[in-house]
mmCIF file of N, CA and C in Angstrom:
data_model
loop_
_atom_site.group_PDB
_atom_site.id
_atom_site.type_symbol
_atom_site.label_atom_id
_atom_site.label_comp_id
_atom_site.label_asym_id
_atom_site.label_seq_id
_atom_site.Cartn_x
_atom_site.Cartn_y
_atom_site.Cartn_z
ATOM 1 N N MET A 21 0.755 -11.096 -5.417
ATOM 2 C CA MET A 21 -0.605 -10.990 -5.895
ATOM 3 C C MET A 21 -0.909 -9.543 -6.251
ATOM 4 N N LYS A 22 -0.982 -9.236 -7.489
ATOM 5 C CA LYS A 22 -1.391 -7.901 -7.906
ATOM 6 C C LYS A 22 -2.884 -7.944 -8.193
ATOM 7 N N PRO A 23 -3.643 -7.049 -7.575
ATOM 8 C CA PRO A 23 -5.080 -7.037 -7.826
ATOM 9 C C PRO A 23 -5.362 -6.731 -9.295
ATOM 10 N N ALA A 24 -6.395 -7.356 -9.840
ATOM 11 C CA ALA A 24 -6.753 -7.140 -11.238
ATOM 12 C C ALA A 24 -7.079 -5.663 -11.472
ATOM 13 N N GLU A 25 -7.906 -5.114 -10.623
ATOM 14 C CA GLU A 25 -8.282 -3.709 -10.717
ATOM 15 C C GLU A 25 -8.188 -3.132 -9.310
ATOM 16 N N PRO A 26 -7.229 -2.237 -9.060
ATOM 17 C CA PRO A 26 -7.074 -1.712 -7.704
ATOM 18 C C PRO A 26 -8.307 -0.932 -7.269
ATOM 19 N N VAL A 27 -8.902 -1.380 -6.178
ATOM 20 C CA VAL A 27 -10.140 -0.779 -5.699
ATOM 21 C C VAL A 27 -9.925 -0.075 -4.364
ATOM 22 N N THR A 28 -9.206 -0.722 -3.453
ATOM 23 C CA THR A 28 -9.012 -0.165 -2.118
ATOM 24 C C THR A 28 -7.776 0.737 -2.097
ATOM 25 N N PRO A 29 -7.672 1.579 -1.078
ATOM 26 C CA PRO A 29 -6.477 2.420 -0.968
ATOM 27 C C PRO A 29 -5.179 1.601 -0.951
ATOM 28 N N TRP A 30 -5.134 0.517 -0.188
ATOM 29 C CA TRP A 30 -3.925 -0.315 -0.159
ATOM 30 C C TRP A 30 -3.601 -0.844 -1.550
ATOM 31 N N GLN A 31 -4.598 -1.304 -2.276
ATOM 32 C CA GLN A 31 -4.362 -1.855 -3.608
ATOM 33 C C GLN A 31 -3.864 -0.775 -4.570
ATOM 34 N N ARG A 32 -4.460 0.423 -4.518
ATOM 35 C CA ARG A 32 -4.029 1.506 -5.404
ATOM 36 C C ARG A 32 -2.574 1.883 -5.150
ATOM 37 N N VAL A 33 -2.206 1.998 -3.877
ATOM 38 C CA VAL A 33 -0.829 2.364 -3.528
ATOM 39 C C VAL A 33 0.131 1.259 -3.953
ATOM 40 N N TYR A 34 -0.232 0.020 -3.674
ATOM 41 C CA TYR A 34 0.616 -1.125 -4.018
ATOM 42 C C TYR A 34 0.917 -1.160 -5.522
ATOM 43 N N VAL A 35 -0.090 -0.964 -6.329
ATOM 44 C CA VAL A 35 0.084 -0.993 -7.788
ATOM 45 C C VAL A 35 1.019 0.127 -8.237
ATOM 46 N N LYS A 36 0.903 1.292 -7.627
ATOM 47 C CA LYS A 36 1.769 2.415 -8.009
ATOM 48 C C LYS A 36 3.243 2.122 -7.734
ATOM 49 N N PHE A 37 3.526 1.360 -6.684
ATOM 50 C CA PHE A 37 4.912 1.033 -6.369
ATOM 51 C C PHE A 37 5.489 0.025 -7.361
ATOM 52 N N GLY A 38 4.654 -0.828 -7.937
ATOM 53 C CA GLY A 38 5.113 -1.772 -8.954
ATOM 54 C C GLY A 38 6.118 -2.792 -8.448
ATOM 55 N N MET A 39 5.945 -3.249 -7.237
ATOM 56 C CA MET A 39 6.855 -4.219 -6.615
ATOM 57 C C MET A 39 6.101 -5.485 -6.248
ATOM 58 N N SER A 40 6.868 -6.521 -5.901
ATOM 59 C CA SER A 40 6.241 -7.715 -5.329
ATOM 60 C C SER A 40 5.779 -7.363 -3.915
ATOM 61 N N GLN A 41 4.929 -8.193 -3.337
ATOM 62 C CA GLN A 41 4.470 -7.946 -1.969
ATOM 63 C C GLN A 41 5.639 -7.911 -1.000
ATOM 64 N N SER A 42 6.600 -8.804 -1.179
ATOM 65 C CA SER A 42 7.761 -8.848 -0.287
ATOM 66 C C SER A 42 8.580 -7.568 -0.394
ATOM 67 N N GLU A 43 8.826 -7.114 -1.613
ATOM 68 C CA GLU A 43 9.586 -5.872 -1.821
ATOM 69 C C GLU A 43 8.836 -4.674 -1.231
ATOM 70 N N PHE A 44 7.530 -4.653 -1.451
ATOM 71 C CA PHE A 44 6.695 -3.569 -0.942
ATOM 72 C C PHE A 44 6.732 -3.547 0.588
ATOM 73 N N ALA A 45 6.609 -4.710 1.205
ATOM 74 C CA ALA A 45 6.661 -4.808 2.668
ATOM 75 C C ALA A 45 8.010 -4.311 3.188
ATOM 76 N N ARG A 46 9.087 -4.706 2.530
ATOM 77 C CA ARG A 46 10.426 -4.247 2.937
ATOM 78 C C ARG A 46 10.551 -2.732 2.794
ATOM 79 N N ALA A 47 10.028 -2.182 1.702
ATOM 80 C CA ALA A 47 10.103 -0.739 1.473
ATOM 81 C C ALA A 47 9.368 0.031 2.574
ATOM 82 N N LEU A 48 8.293 -0.570 3.088
ATOM 83 C CA LEU A 48 7.497 0.083 4.133
ATOM 84 C C LEU A 48 7.957 -0.290 5.538
ATOM 85 N N ASP A 49 8.920 -1.208 5.633
ATOM 86 C CA ASP A 49 9.375 -1.737 6.922
ATOM 87 C C ASP A 49 8.204 -2.361 7.683
ATOM 88 N N ARG A 50 7.426 -3.150 6.944
ATOM 89 C CA ARG A 50 6.286 -3.869 7.510
ATOM 90 C C ARG A 50 6.470 -5.352 7.223
ATOM 91 N N HIS A 51 5.817 -6.197 8.016
ATOM 92 C CA HIS A 51 5.892 -7.638 7.782
ATOM 93 C C HIS A 51 5.081 -7.986 6.543
ATOM 94 N N ARG A 52 5.572 -8.942 5.785
ATOM 95 C CA ARG A 52 4.915 -9.371 4.540
ATOM 96 C C ARG A 52 3.470 -9.789 4.780
ATOM 97 N N SER A 53 3.190 -10.451 5.915
ATOM 98 C CA SER A 53 1.822 -10.909 6.184
ATOM 99 C C SER A 53 0.882 -9.721 6.427
ATOM 100 N N LYS A 54 1.395 -8.638 6.998
ATOM 101 C CA LYS A 54 0.579 -7.439 7.224
ATOM 102 C C LYS A 54 0.155 -6.847 5.887
ATOM 103 N N VAL A 55 1.100 -6.781 4.956
ATOM 104 C CA VAL A 55 0.805 -6.240 3.627
ATOM 105 C C VAL A 55 -0.183 -7.147 2.901
ATOM 106 N N SER A 56 0.014 -8.443 3.007
ATOM 107 C CA SER A 56 -0.890 -9.394 2.360
ATOM 108 C C SER A 56 -2.316 -9.240 2.884
ATOM 109 N N ARG A 57 -2.465 -9.146 4.203
ATOM 110 C CA ARG A 57 -3.800 -8.973 4.798
ATOM 111 C C ARG A 57 -4.414 -7.650 4.360
ATOM 112 N N ALA A 58 -3.613 -6.591 4.326
ATOM 113 C CA ALA A 58 -4.121 -5.271 3.936
ATOM 114 C C ALA A 58 -4.623 -5.278 2.495
ATOM 115 N N LEU A 59 -3.902 -5.973 1.618
ATOM 116 C CA LEU A 59 -4.300 -6.025 0.202
ATOM 117 C C LEU A 59 -5.559 -6.849 -0.013
ATOM 118 N N LYS A 60 -5.808 -7.824 0.864
ATOM 119 C CA LYS A 60 -6.990 -8.684 0.736
ATOM 120 C C LYS A 60 -8.211 -8.109 1.444
ATOM 121 N N ASP A 61 -7.997 -7.151 2.338
ATOM 122 C CA ASP A 61 -9.091 -6.580 3.112
ATOM 123 C C ASP A 61 -10.092 -5.872 2.192
ATOM 124 N N ALA A 62 -11.375 -6.087 2.438
ATOM 125 C CA ALA A 62 -12.418 -5.531 1.572
ATOM 126 C C ALA A 62 -12.405 -4.006 1.541
ATOM 127 N N LYS A 63 -12.125 -3.373 2.672
ATOM 128 C CA LYS A 63 -12.071 -1.906 2.713
ATOM 129 C C LYS A 63 -10.672 -1.398 2.423
ATOM 130 N N GLY A 64 -9.658 -2.095 2.897
ATOM 131 C CA GLY A 64 -8.271 -1.741 2.618
ATOM 132 C C GLY A 64 -7.869 -0.349 3.057
ATOM 133 N N LEU A 65 -8.414 0.090 4.204
ATOM 134 C CA LEU A 65 -8.087 1.425 4.701
ATOM 135 C C LEU A 65 -6.655 1.457 5.230
ATOM 136 N N ILE A 66 -5.983 2.578 5.064
ATOM 137 C CA ILE A 66 -4.586 2.734 5.462
ATOM 138 C C ILE A 66 -4.519 3.570 6.736
ATOM 139 N N SER A 67 -3.897 3.019 7.779
ATOM 140 C CA SER A 67 -3.765 3.741 9.047
ATOM 141 C C SER A 67 -2.801 4.916 8.888
ATOM 142 N N GLY A 68 -2.865 5.831 9.837
ATOM 143 C CA GLY A 68 -1.971 6.984 9.805
ATOM 144 C C GLY A 68 -0.508 6.576 9.827
ATOM 145 N N ARG A 69 -0.169 5.587 10.648
ATOM 146 C CA ARG A 69 1.213 5.110 10.737
ATOM 147 C C ARG A 69 1.669 4.533 9.393
ATOM 148 N N ASP A 70 0.786 3.779 8.761
ATOM 149 C CA ASP A 70 1.132 3.205 7.457
ATOM 150 C C ASP A 70 1.190 4.279 6.378
ATOM 151 N N GLN A 71 0.346 5.296 6.477
ATOM 152 C CA GLN A 71 0.409 6.400 5.517
ATOM 153 C C GLN A 71 1.773 7.075 5.575
ATOM 154 N N GLU A 72 2.284 7.277 6.792
ATOM 155 C CA GLU A 72 3.607 7.890 6.943
ATOM 156 C C GLU A 72 4.679 7.024 6.291
ATOM 157 N N ALA A 73 4.596 5.699 6.496
ATOM 158 C CA ALA A 73 5.575 4.778 5.911
ATOM 159 C C ALA A 73 5.477 4.787 4.384
ATOM 160 N N ILE A 74 4.262 4.828 3.863
ATOM 161 C CA ILE A 74 4.054 4.846 2.413
ATOM 162 C C ILE A 74 4.634 6.124 1.812
ATOM 163 N N LEU A 75 4.351 7.261 2.441
ATOM 164 C CA LEU A 75 4.861 8.537 1.922
ATOM 165 C C LEU A 75 6.388 8.582 1.962
ATOM 166 N N ALA A 76 6.976 8.059 3.024
ATOM 167 C CA ALA A 76 8.447 8.043 3.122
ATOM 168 C C ALA A 76 9.043 7.134 2.050
ATOM 169 N N ALA A 77 8.459 5.956 1.864
ATOM 170 C CA ALA A 77 8.958 5.024 0.846
ATOM 171 C C ALA A 77 8.751 5.595 -0.550
ATOM 172 N N ALA A 78 7.636 6.275 -0.773
ATOM 173 C CA ALA A 78 7.358 6.881 -2.079
ATOM 174 C C ALA A 78 8.382 7.967 -2.388
ATOM 175 N N LYS A 79 8.706 8.770 -1.391
ATOM 176 C CA LYS A 79 9.702 9.823 -1.588
ATOM 177 C C LYS A 79 11.064 9.215 -1.899
ATOM 178 N N LYS A 80 11.431 8.191 -1.150
ATOM 179 C CA LYS A 80 12.728 7.528 -1.345
ATOM 180 C C LYS A 80 12.800 6.859 -2.722
ATOM 181 N N GLY A 81 11.687 6.236 -3.141
ATOM 182 C CA GLY A 81 11.671 5.515 -4.409
ATOM 183 C C GLY A 81 11.175 6.318 -5.590
ATOM 184 N N ASN A 82 10.919 7.628 -5.371
ATOM 185 C CA ASN A 82 10.431 8.501 -6.424
ATOM 186 C C ASN A 82 9.128 7.978 -7.054
ATOM 187 N N VAL A 83 8.198 7.580 -6.172
ATOM 188 C CA VAL A 83 6.887 7.084 -6.602
ATOM 189 C C VAL A 83 5.859 8.175 -6.307
ATOM 190 N N ALA A 84 5.065 8.526 -7.302
ATOM 191 C CA ALA A 84 4.062 9.590 -7.141
ATOM 192 C C ALA A 84 2.836 9.052 -6.415
ATOM 193 N N ILE A 85 2.701 9.440 -5.156
ATOM 194 C CA ILE A 85 1.546 9.048 -4.342
ATOM 195 C C ILE A 85 0.853 10.326 -3.898
ATOM 196 N N THR A 86 -0.469 10.364 -4.047
ATOM 197 C CA THR A 86 -1.240 11.526 -3.613
ATOM 198 C C THR A 86 -2.132 11.138 -2.437
ATOM 199 N N ALA A 87 -2.670 12.127 -1.773
ATOM 200 C CA ALA A 87 -3.604 11.872 -0.680
ATOM 201 C C ALA A 87 -4.811 11.091 -1.197
ATOM 202 N N ALA A 88 -5.250 11.384 -2.408
ATOM 203 C CA ALA A 88 -6.399 10.691 -2.994
ATOM 204 C C ALA A 88 -6.144 9.195 -3.165
ATOM 205 N N ASP A 89 -4.891 8.813 -3.417
ATOM 206 C CA ASP A 89 -4.555 7.397 -3.555
ATOM 207 C C ASP A 89 -4.795 6.644 -2.258
ATOM 208 N N MET A 90 -4.680 7.341 -1.129
ATOM 209 C CA MET A 90 -4.784 6.678 0.163
ATOM 210 C C MET A 90 -6.160 6.815 0.793
ATOM 211 N N MET A 91 -7.112 7.374 0.053
ATOM 212 C CA MET A 91 -8.472 7.560 0.553
ATOM 213 C C MET A 91 -9.431 6.598 -0.142
ATOM 214 N N PRO A 92 -10.475 6.158 0.579
ATOM 215 C CA PRO A 92 -11.469 5.285 -0.064
ATOM 216 C C PRO A 92 -12.267 6.028 -1.128
ATOM 217 N N VAL A 93 -12.679 5.312 -2.141
ATOM 218 C CA VAL A 93 -13.505 5.866 -3.205
ATOM 219 C C VAL A 93 -14.937 5.388 -2.949
ATOM 220 N N HIS A 94 -15.868 6.338 -2.957
ATOM 221 C CA HIS A 94 -17.260 5.954 -2.690
ATOM 222 C C HIS A 94 -18.044 5.903 -3.959
#
């Protein structure tokens, strides 16, 4: 499920990776259901532990992720 317009931090990061939910979950070493819930969450805030996993996966996969991508937009 790719969001039509990425609004939450999880959705913005997910779109930048350009993977399926399963691939994205594997890249982050997270369970697929955790990623699915995070993408559906209205706020979609990213925990510190998940931020570390995202940054590591982004570095490994050469995906440009910034701090702003992981912050809520008001």
